[in-house]
Tab-separated table of C-alpha atoms and ligand atoms in Angstrom:
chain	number	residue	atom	x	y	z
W	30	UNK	CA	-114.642	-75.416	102.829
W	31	UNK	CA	-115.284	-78.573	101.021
W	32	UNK	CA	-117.211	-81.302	103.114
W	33	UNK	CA	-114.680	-83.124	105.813
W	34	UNK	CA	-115.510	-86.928	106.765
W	35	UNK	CA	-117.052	-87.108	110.094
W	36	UNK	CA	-114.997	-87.057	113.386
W	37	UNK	CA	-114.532	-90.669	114.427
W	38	UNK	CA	-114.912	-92.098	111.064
W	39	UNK	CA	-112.343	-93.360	108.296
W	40	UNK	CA	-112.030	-93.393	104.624
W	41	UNK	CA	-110.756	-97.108	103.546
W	42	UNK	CA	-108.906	-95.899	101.101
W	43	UNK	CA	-107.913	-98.231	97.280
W	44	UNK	CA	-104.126	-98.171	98.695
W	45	UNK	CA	-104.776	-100.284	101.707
W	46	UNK	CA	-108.084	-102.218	100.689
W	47	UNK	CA	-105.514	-105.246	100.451
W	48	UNK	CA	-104.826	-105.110	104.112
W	49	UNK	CA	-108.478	-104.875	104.982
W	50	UNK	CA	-109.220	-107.915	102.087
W	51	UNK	CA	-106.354	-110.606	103.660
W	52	UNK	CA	-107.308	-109.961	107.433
W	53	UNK	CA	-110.818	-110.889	106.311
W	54	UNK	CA	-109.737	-113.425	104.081
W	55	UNK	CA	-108.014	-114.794	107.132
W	56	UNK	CA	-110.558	-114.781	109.294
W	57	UNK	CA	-112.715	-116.563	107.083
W	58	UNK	CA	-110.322	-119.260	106.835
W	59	UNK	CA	-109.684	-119.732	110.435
W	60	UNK	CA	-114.122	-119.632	111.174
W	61	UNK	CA	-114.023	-122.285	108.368
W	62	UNK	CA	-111.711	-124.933	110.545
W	63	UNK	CA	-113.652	-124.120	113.144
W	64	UNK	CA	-116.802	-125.095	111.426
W	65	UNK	CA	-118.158	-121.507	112.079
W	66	UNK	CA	-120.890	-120.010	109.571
W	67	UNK	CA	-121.105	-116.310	108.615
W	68	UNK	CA	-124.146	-114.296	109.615
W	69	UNK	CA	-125.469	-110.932	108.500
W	70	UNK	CA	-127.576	-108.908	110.473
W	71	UNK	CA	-128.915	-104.825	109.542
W	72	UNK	CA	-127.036	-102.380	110.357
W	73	UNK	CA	-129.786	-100.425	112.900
W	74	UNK	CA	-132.019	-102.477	115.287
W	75	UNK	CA	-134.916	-100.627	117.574
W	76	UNK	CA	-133.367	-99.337	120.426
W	77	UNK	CA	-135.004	-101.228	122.682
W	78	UNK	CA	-133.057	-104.307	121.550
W	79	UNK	CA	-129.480	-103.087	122.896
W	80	UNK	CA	-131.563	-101.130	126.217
W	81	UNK	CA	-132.615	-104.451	127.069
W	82	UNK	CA	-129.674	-106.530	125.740
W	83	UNK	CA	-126.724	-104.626	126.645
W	84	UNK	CA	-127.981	-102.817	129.588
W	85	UNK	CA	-129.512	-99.920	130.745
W	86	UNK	CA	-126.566	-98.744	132.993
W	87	UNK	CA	-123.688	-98.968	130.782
W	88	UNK	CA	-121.601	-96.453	129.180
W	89	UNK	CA	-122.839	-97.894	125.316
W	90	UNK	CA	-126.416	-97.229	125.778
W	91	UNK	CA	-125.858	-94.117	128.320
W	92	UNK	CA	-124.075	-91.980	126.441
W	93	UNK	CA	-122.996	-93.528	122.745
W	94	UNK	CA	-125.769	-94.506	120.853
W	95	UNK	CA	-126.734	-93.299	117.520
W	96	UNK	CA	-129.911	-93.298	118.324
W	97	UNK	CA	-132.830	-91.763	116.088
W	98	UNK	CA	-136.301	-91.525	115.432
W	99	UNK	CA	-137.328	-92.833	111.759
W	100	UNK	CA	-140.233	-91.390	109.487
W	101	UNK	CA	-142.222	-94.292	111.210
W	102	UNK	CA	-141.811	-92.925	114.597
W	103	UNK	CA	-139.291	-95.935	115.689
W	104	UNK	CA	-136.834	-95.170	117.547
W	105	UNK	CA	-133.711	-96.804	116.021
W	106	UNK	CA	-130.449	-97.409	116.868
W	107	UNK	CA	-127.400	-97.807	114.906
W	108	UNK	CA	-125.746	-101.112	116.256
W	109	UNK	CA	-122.987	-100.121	119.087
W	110	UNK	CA	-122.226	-103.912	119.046
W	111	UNK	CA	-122.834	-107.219	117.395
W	112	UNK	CA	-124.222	-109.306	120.003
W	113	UNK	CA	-127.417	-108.493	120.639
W	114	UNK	CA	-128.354	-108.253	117.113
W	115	UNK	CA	-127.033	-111.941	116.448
W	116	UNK	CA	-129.102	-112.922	119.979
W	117	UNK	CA	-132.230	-111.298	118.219
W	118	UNK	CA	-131.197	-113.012	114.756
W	119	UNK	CA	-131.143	-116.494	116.506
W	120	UNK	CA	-134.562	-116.543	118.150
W	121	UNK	CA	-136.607	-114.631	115.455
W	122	UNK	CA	-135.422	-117.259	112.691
W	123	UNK	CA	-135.673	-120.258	115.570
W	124	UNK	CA	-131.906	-121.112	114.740
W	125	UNK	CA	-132.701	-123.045	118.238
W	126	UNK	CA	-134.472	-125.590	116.514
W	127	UNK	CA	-131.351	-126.215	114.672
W	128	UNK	CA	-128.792	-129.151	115.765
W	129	UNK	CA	-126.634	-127.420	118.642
W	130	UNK	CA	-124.731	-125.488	118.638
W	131	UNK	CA	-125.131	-122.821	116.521
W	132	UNK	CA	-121.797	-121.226	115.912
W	133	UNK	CA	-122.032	-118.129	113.632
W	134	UNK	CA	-119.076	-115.479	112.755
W	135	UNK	CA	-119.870	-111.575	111.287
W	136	UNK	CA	-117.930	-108.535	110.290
W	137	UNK	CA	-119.974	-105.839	111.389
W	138	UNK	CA	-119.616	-101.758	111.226
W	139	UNK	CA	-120.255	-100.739	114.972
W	140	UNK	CA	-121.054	-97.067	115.632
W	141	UNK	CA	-120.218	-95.880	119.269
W	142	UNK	CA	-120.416	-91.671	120.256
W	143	UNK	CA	-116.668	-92.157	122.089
W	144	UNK	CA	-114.441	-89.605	122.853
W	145	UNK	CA	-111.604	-89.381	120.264
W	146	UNK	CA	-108.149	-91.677	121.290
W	147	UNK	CA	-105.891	-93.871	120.069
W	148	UNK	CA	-107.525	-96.985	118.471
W	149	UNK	CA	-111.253	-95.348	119.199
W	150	UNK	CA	-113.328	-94.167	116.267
W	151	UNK	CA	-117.154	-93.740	116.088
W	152	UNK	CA	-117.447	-96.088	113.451
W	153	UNK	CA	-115.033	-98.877	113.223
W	154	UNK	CA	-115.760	-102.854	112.469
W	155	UNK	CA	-115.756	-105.579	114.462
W	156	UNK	CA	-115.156	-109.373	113.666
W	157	UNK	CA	-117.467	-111.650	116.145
W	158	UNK	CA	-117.916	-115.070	116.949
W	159	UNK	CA	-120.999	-115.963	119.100
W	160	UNK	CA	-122.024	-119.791	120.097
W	161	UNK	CA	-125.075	-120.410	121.342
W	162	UNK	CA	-126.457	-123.995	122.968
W	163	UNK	CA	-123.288	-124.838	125.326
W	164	UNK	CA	-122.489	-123.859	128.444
W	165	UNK	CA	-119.783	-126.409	128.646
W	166	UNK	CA	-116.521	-124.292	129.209
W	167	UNK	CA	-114.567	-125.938	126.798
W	168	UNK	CA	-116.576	-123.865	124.375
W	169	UNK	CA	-114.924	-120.841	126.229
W	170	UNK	CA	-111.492	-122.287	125.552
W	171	UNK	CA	-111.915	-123.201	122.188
W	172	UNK	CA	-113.028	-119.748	121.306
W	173	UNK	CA	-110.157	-117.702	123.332
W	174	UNK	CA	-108.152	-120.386	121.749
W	175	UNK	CA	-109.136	-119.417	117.889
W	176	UNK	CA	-108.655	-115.660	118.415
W	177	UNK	CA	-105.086	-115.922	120.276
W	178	UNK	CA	-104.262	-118.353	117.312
W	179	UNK	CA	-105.770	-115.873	114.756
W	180	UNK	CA	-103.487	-112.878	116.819
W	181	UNK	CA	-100.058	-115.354	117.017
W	182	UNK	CA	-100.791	-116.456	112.877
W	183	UNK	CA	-100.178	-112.831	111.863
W	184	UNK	CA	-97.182	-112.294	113.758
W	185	UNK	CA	-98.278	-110.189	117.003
W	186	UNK	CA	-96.362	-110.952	120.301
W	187	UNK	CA	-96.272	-109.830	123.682
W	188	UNK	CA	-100.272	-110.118	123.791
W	189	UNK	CA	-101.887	-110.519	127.033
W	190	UNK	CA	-104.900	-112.595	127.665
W	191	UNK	CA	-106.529	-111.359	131.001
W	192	UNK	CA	-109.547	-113.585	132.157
W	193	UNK	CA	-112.214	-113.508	135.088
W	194	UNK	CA	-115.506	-114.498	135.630
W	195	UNK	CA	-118.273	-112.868	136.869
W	196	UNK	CA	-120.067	-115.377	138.178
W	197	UNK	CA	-123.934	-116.298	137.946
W	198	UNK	CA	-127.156	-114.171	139.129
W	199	UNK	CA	-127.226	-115.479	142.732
W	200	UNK	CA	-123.346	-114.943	143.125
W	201	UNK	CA	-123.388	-111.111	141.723
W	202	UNK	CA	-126.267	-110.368	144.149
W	203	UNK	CA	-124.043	-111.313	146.909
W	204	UNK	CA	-121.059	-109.759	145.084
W	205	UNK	CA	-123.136	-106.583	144.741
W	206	UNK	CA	-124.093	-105.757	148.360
W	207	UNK	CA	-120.515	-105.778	149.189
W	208	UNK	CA	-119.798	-103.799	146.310
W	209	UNK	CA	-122.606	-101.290	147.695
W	210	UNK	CA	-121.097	-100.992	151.322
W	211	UNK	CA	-117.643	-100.571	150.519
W	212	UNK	CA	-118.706	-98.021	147.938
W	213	UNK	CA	-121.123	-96.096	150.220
W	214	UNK	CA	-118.743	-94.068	151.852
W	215	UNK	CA	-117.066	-92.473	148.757
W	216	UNK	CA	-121.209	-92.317	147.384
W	217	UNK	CA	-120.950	-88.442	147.504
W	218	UNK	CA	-117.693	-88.310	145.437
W	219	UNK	CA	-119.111	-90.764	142.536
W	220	UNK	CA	-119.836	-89.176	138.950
W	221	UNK	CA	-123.521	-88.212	138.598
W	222	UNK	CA	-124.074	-91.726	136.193
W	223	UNK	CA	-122.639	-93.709	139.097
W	224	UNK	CA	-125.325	-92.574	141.568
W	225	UNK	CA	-128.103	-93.486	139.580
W	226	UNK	CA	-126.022	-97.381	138.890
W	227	UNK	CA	-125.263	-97.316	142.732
W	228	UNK	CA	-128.707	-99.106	143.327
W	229	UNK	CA	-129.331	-100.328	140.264
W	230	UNK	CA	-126.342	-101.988	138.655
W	231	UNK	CA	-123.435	-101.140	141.035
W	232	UNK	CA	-121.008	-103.284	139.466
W	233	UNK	CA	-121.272	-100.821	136.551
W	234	UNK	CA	-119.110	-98.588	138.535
W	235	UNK	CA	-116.011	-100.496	137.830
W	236	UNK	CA	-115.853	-99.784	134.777
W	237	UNK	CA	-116.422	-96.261	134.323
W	238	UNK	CA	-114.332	-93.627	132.828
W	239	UNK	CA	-114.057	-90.889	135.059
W	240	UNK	CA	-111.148	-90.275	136.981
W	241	UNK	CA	-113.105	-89.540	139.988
W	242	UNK	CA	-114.880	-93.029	139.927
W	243	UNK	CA	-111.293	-94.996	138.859
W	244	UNK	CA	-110.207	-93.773	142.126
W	245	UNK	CA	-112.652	-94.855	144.508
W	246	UNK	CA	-112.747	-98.064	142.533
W	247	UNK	CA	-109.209	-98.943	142.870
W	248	UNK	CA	-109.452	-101.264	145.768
W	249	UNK	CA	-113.035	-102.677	145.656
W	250	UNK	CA	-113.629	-106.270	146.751
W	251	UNK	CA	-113.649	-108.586	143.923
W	252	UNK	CA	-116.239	-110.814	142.631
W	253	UNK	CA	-113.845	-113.949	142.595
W	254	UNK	CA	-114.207	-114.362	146.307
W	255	UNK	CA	-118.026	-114.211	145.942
W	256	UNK	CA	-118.719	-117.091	143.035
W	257	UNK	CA	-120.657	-120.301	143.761
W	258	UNK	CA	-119.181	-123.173	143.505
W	259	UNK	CA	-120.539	-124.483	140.073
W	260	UNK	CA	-119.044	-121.166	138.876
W	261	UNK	CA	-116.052	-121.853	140.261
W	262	UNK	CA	-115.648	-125.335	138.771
W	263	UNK	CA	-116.700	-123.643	135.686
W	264	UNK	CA	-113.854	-121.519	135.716
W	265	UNK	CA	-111.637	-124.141	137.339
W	266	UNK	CA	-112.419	-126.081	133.537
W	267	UNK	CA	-112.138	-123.226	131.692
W	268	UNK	CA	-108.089	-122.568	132.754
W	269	UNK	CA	-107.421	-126.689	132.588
W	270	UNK	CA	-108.342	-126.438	128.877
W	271	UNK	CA	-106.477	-123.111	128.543
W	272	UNK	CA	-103.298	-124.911	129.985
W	273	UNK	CA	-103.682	-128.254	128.203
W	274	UNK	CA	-103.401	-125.620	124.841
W	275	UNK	CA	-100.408	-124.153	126.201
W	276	UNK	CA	-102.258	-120.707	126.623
W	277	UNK	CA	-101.180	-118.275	128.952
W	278	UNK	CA	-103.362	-115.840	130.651
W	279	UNK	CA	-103.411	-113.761	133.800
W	280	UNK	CA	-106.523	-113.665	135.786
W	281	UNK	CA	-107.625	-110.269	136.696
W	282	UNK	CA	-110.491	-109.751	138.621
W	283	UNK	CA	-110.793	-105.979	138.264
W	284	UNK	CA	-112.630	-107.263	134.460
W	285	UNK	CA	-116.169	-106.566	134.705
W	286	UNK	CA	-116.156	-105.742	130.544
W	287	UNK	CA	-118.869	-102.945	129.541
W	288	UNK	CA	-121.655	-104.902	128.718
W	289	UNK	CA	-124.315	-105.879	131.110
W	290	UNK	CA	-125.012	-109.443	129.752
W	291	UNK	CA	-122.132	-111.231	130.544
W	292	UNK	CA	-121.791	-114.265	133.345
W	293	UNK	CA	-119.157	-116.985	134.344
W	294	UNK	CA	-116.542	-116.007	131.840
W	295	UNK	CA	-115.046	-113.448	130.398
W	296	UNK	CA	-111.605	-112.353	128.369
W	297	UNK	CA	-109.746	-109.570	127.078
W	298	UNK	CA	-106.845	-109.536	124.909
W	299	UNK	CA	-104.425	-106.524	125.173
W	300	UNK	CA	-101.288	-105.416	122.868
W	301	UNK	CA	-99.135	-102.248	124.925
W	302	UNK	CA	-102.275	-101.194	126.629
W	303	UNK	CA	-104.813	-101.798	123.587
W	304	UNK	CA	-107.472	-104.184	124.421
W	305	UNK	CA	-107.917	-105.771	120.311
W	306	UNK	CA	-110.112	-108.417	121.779
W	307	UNK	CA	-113.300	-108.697	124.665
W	308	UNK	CA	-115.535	-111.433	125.541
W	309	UNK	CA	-117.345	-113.859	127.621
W	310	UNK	CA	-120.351	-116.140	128.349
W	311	UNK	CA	-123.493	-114.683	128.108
W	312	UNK	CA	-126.191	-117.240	129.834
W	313	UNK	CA	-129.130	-114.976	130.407
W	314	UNK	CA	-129.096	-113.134	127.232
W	315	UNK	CA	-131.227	-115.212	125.136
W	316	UNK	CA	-134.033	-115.711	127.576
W	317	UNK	CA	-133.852	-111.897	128.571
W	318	UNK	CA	-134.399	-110.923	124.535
W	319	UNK	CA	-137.644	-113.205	124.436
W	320	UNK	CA	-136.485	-116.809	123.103
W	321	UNK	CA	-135.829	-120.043	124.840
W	322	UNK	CA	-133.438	-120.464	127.977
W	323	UNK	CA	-130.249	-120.798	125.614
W	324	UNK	CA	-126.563	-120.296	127.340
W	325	UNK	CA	-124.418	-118.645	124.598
W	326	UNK	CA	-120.507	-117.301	124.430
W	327	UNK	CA	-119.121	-115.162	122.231
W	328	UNK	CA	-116.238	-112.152	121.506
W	329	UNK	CA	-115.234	-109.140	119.461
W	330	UNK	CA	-112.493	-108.519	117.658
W	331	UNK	CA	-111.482	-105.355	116.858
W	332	UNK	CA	-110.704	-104.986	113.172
W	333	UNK	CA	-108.709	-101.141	112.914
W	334	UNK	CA	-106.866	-101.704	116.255
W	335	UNK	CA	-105.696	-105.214	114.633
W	336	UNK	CA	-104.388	-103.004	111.834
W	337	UNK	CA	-103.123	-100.557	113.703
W	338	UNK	CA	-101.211	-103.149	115.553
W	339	UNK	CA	-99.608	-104.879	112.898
W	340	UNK	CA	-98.501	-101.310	111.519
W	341	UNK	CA	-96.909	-100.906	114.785
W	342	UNK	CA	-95.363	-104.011	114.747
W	343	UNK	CA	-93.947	-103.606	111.241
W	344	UNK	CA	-95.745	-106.749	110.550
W	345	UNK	CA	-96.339	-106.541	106.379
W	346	UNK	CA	-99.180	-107.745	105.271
W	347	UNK	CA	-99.047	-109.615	101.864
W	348	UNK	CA	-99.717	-106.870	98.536
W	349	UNK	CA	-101.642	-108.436	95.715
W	350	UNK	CA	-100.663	-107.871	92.638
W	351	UNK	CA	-102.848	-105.487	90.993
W	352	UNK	CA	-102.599	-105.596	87.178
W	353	UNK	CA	-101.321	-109.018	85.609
W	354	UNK	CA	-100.795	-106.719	82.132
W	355	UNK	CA	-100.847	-102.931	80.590
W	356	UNK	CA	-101.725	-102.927	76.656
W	357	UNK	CA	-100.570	-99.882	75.094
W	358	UNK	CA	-102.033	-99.219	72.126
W	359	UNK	CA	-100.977	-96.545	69.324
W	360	UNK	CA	-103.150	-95.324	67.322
W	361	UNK	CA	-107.574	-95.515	66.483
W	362	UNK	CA	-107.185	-99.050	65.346
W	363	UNK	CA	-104.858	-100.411	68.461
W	364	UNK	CA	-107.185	-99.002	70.708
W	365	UNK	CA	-110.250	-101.023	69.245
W	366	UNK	CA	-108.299	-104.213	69.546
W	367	UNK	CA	-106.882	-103.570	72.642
W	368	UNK	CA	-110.022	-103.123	74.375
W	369	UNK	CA	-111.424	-106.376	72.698
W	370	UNK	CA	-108.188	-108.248	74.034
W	371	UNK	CA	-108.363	-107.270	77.635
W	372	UNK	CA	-112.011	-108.128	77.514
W	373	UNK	CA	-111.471	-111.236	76.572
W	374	UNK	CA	-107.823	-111.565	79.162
W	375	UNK	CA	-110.551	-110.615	81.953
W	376	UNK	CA	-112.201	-113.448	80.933
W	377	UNK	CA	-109.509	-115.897	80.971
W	378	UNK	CA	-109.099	-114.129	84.594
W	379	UNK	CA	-106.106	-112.119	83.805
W	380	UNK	CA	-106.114	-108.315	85.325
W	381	UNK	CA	-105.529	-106.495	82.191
W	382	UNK	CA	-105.878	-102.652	81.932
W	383	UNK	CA	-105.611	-100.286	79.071
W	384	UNK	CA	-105.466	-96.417	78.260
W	385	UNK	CA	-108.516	-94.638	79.164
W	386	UNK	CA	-107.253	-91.101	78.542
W	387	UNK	CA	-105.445	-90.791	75.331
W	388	UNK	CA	-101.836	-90.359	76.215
W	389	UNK	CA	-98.898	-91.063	73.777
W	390	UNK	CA	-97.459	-94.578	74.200
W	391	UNK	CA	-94.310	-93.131	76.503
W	392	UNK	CA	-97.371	-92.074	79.262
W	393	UNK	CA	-98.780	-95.369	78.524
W	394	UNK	CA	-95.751	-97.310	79.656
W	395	UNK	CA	-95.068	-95.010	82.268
W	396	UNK	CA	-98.600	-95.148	83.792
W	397	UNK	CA	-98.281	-98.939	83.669
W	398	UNK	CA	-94.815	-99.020	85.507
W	399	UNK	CA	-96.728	-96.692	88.309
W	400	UNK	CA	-99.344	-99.515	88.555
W	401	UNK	CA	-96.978	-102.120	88.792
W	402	UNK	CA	-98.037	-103.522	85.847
W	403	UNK	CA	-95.937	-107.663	85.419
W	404	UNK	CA	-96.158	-107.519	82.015
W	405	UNK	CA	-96.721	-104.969	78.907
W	406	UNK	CA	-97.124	-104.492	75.111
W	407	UNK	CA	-97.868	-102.362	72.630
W	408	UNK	CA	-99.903	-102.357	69.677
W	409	UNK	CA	-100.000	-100.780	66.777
W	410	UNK	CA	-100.509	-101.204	63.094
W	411	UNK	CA	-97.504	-102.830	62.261
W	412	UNK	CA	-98.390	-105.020	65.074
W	413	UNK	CA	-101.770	-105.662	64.097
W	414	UNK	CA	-100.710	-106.325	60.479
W	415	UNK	CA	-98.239	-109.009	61.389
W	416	UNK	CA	-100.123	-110.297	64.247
W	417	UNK	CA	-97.466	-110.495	66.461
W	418	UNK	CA	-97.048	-108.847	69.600
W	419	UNK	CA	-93.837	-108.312	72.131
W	420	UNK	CA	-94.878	-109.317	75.723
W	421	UNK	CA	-92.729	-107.299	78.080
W	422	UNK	CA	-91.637	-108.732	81.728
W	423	UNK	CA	-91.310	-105.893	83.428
W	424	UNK	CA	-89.071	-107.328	86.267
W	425	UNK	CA	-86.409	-108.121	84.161
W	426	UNK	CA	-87.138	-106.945	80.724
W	427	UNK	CA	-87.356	-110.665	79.408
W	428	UNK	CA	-89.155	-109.943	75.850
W	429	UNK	CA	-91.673	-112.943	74.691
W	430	UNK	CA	-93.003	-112.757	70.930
W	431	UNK	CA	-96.679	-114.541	70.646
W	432	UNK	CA	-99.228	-113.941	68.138
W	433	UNK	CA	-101.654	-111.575	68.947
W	434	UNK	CA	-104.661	-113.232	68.210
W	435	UNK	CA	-103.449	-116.539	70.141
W	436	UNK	CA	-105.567	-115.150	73.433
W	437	UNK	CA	-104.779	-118.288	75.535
W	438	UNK	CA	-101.068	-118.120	74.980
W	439	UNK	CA	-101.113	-114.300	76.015
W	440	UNK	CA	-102.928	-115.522	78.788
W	441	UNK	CA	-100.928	-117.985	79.785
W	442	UNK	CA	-97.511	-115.923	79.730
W	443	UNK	CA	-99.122	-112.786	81.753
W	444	UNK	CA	-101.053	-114.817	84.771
L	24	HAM	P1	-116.434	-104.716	123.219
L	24	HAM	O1	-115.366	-104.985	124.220
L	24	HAM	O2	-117.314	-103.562	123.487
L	24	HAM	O3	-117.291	-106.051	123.115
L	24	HAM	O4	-115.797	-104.536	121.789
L	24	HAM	C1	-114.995	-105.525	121.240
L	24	HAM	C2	-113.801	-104.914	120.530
L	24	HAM	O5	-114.244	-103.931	119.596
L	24	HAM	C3	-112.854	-104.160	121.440
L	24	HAM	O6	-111.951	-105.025	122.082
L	24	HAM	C4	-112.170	-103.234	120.462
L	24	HAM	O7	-111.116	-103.900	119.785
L	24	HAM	C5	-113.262	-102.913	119.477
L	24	HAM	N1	-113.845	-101.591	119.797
L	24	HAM	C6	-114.763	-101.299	120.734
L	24	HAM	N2	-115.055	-99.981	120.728
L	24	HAM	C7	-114.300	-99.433	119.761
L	24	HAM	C8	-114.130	-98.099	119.254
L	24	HAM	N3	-114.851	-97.090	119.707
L	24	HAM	N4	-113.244	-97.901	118.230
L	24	HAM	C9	-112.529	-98.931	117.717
L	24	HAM	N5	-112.651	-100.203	118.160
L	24	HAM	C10	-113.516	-100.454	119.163
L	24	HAM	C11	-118.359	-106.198	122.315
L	24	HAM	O8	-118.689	-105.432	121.455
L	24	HAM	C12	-119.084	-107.513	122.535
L	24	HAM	N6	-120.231	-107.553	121.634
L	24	HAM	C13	-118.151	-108.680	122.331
L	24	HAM	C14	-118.836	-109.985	122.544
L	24	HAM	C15	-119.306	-110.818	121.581
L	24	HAM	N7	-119.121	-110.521	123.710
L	24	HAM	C16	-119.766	-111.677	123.510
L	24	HAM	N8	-119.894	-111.843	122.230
């Protein structure tokens, strides 16, 4: 059997590369207003970097790293996330030194070993925003505020934005000894990864995925009734710039997101059930990774579950048009001018193609109709010999006569 793509993972295929090439187009254009600045990081990082950075204890590093040792005898980790590779980009190139903040935006590949769902792949792309220098919450607002903007500018309704905050170190340990004794009785009943987070991370066990755990987690004391009060104010700030934007949101305190670096803040964004969106402040992060005490907030956007929603939501995204104009060309001598004309079209920046496999000039005109070509003509001697040429509209069959070796005026009729 000939080789299959790997479970988890998609072809992109030529058909819908326009879909993919507007949303980032998009995105761009909504980063630029913002006065947010693309950044590239590599694709693998040493494990240690996402151990440390996104946690021992969660699900990412537990169980769904692609994790491998290289001829070097690194072990190396295909990047589950984008965070911690932008927190390691910032303090190895001192971006800190920089006027603050530093905003930065990246579309990234992500590879996570998930079990197979709706909307979950093993490698799927994210697009990412991450601020570092402020720990002012307006920061928090402005970014929720781009991405629900971004979600409402291509069309998608009936999205809810659920927030929470998870407080800072001294209110989680609090929060976490109550967590402990109201989870002790049910210990015995927890999966075998939530005995081992019991001690060390017990909020952990909020979030995980087995039915089992979801159970005994149903009803567990929430961390908003344990925050201090400058996390409180914090989050007080954060929903008064939320309402002065008109921005709804629920709060709901059972979001403890799957990361372990987040504090004070964080958001997710869901569409029937999908969460498209996650986030929050991450204060600790940058000092835990090695480089100055630097508070930081950032999300995720999820780019194939933002397709798949606007596919659900019959929501058309805008086709480019693919070939400007089709020369067909009959006969040796045709052929060698029409490959010098759409040489120089190209150049004028008209998308001109011509015949590539020899067919008759019916095929020709055929093909280019498949294509969707806007505009055709033929040449052949005759044509050649009285340099004139018949430019086709295809849309309506409007016929325009120009000389053939006037390039510019072919130009300008086709583009
Ligand atoms: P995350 O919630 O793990 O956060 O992922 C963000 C988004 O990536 C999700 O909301 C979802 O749309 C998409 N996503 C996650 N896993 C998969 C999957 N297996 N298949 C398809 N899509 C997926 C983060 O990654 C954080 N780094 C976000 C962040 C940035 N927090 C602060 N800064």
């Amino acid at each position: 059997m000939a080789i299959q793509a790997q479970k988890g993972t998609k072809d992109m295929l030529p058909g819908d590369a326009y879909k993919w090439n507007y949303i980032e187009r998009k995105l761009r254009e909504i980063s630029a207003e913002y006065g947010i600045r693309e950044i590239r990081t590599p694709m693998f990082e040493a494990t240690e970097l996402f151990e440390r950075g996104v946690g021992e204890t969660t699900d990412v590093v537990q169980k769904e790293m692609y994790t491998f040792e290289d001829k070097g005898g690194r072990s190396i980790t295909l990047k589950p996330e984008g965070t911690a590779p932008t927190v390691r980009a910032f303090i190895e190139n001192s971006l800190y030194a920089d006027a603050q903040p530093t905003k930065v935006y990246y579309f990234t590949d992500c590879f996570r070993y998930e079990k197979m769902q709706k909307g979950r792949l093993r490698q799927f792309h994210q697009y990412g925003i991450e601020v570092f220098g402020s720990q002012e919450p307006s920061i928090d607002a402005e970014l929720i505020s781009l991405v629900m903007r971004v979600l409402n500018d291509f069309g998608i309704e009936g999205l809810s934005l659920n927030i929470n905050s998870l407080g800072c170190p001294t209110c989680r340990a609090k929060y976490n000894e109550a967590l402990k004794e109201y989870l002790k009785a049910n210990y015995e009943n927890l999966c075998g990864t939530c005995k081992t987070r019991f001690e060390k991370n017990p909020m952990r066990i909020i979030d995980c995925k087995e039915k089992s755990c979801k159970q005994i987690v149903k009803d567990v004391p929430i961390i908003l009734d344990f925050i201090c009060d400058e996390c409180n104010e914090h989050f007080s700030k954060l929903k008064n710039y939320l309402d002065i934007m008109g921005i709804q949101y629920n709060i709901d305190p059972q979001i403890v997101r799957g990361l372990d670096y987040y504090s004070k803040t964080v958001f997710e964004i869901i569409k029937d059930g999908l969460t498209l969106c996650g986030g929050g402040r991450y204060d600790y992060l940058v000092k835990e990774i090695g480089g100055p005490d630097t508070p930081a907030m950032g999300f995720a956007l999820g780019l194939e579950r933002l397709l798949l929603t606007l596919e659900e939501e019959g929501i058309q995204i805008p086709m480019t048009n693919r070939c400007d104009v089709y020369i067909g060309a009959m006969g040796d001598i045709a052929k060698l001018q029409s490959m010098k004309l759409a040489f120089e079209l190209r150049k004028l920046g008209v998308k001109a193609e011509i015949d590539h496999l020899g067919k008759s000039v019916k095929a020709q005109m055929k093909y280019a109709n498949k294509i969707g070509a806007q505009y055709t003509f033929v040449i052949g001697d005759s044509e050649i010999e009285a340099d004139k040429i018949n430019i086709k509209r295809m849309s309506d069959g409007e016929q325009f006569q120009v000389s053939l070796s006037n390039i510019q005026e072919i130009a300008n009729i086709v583009k």
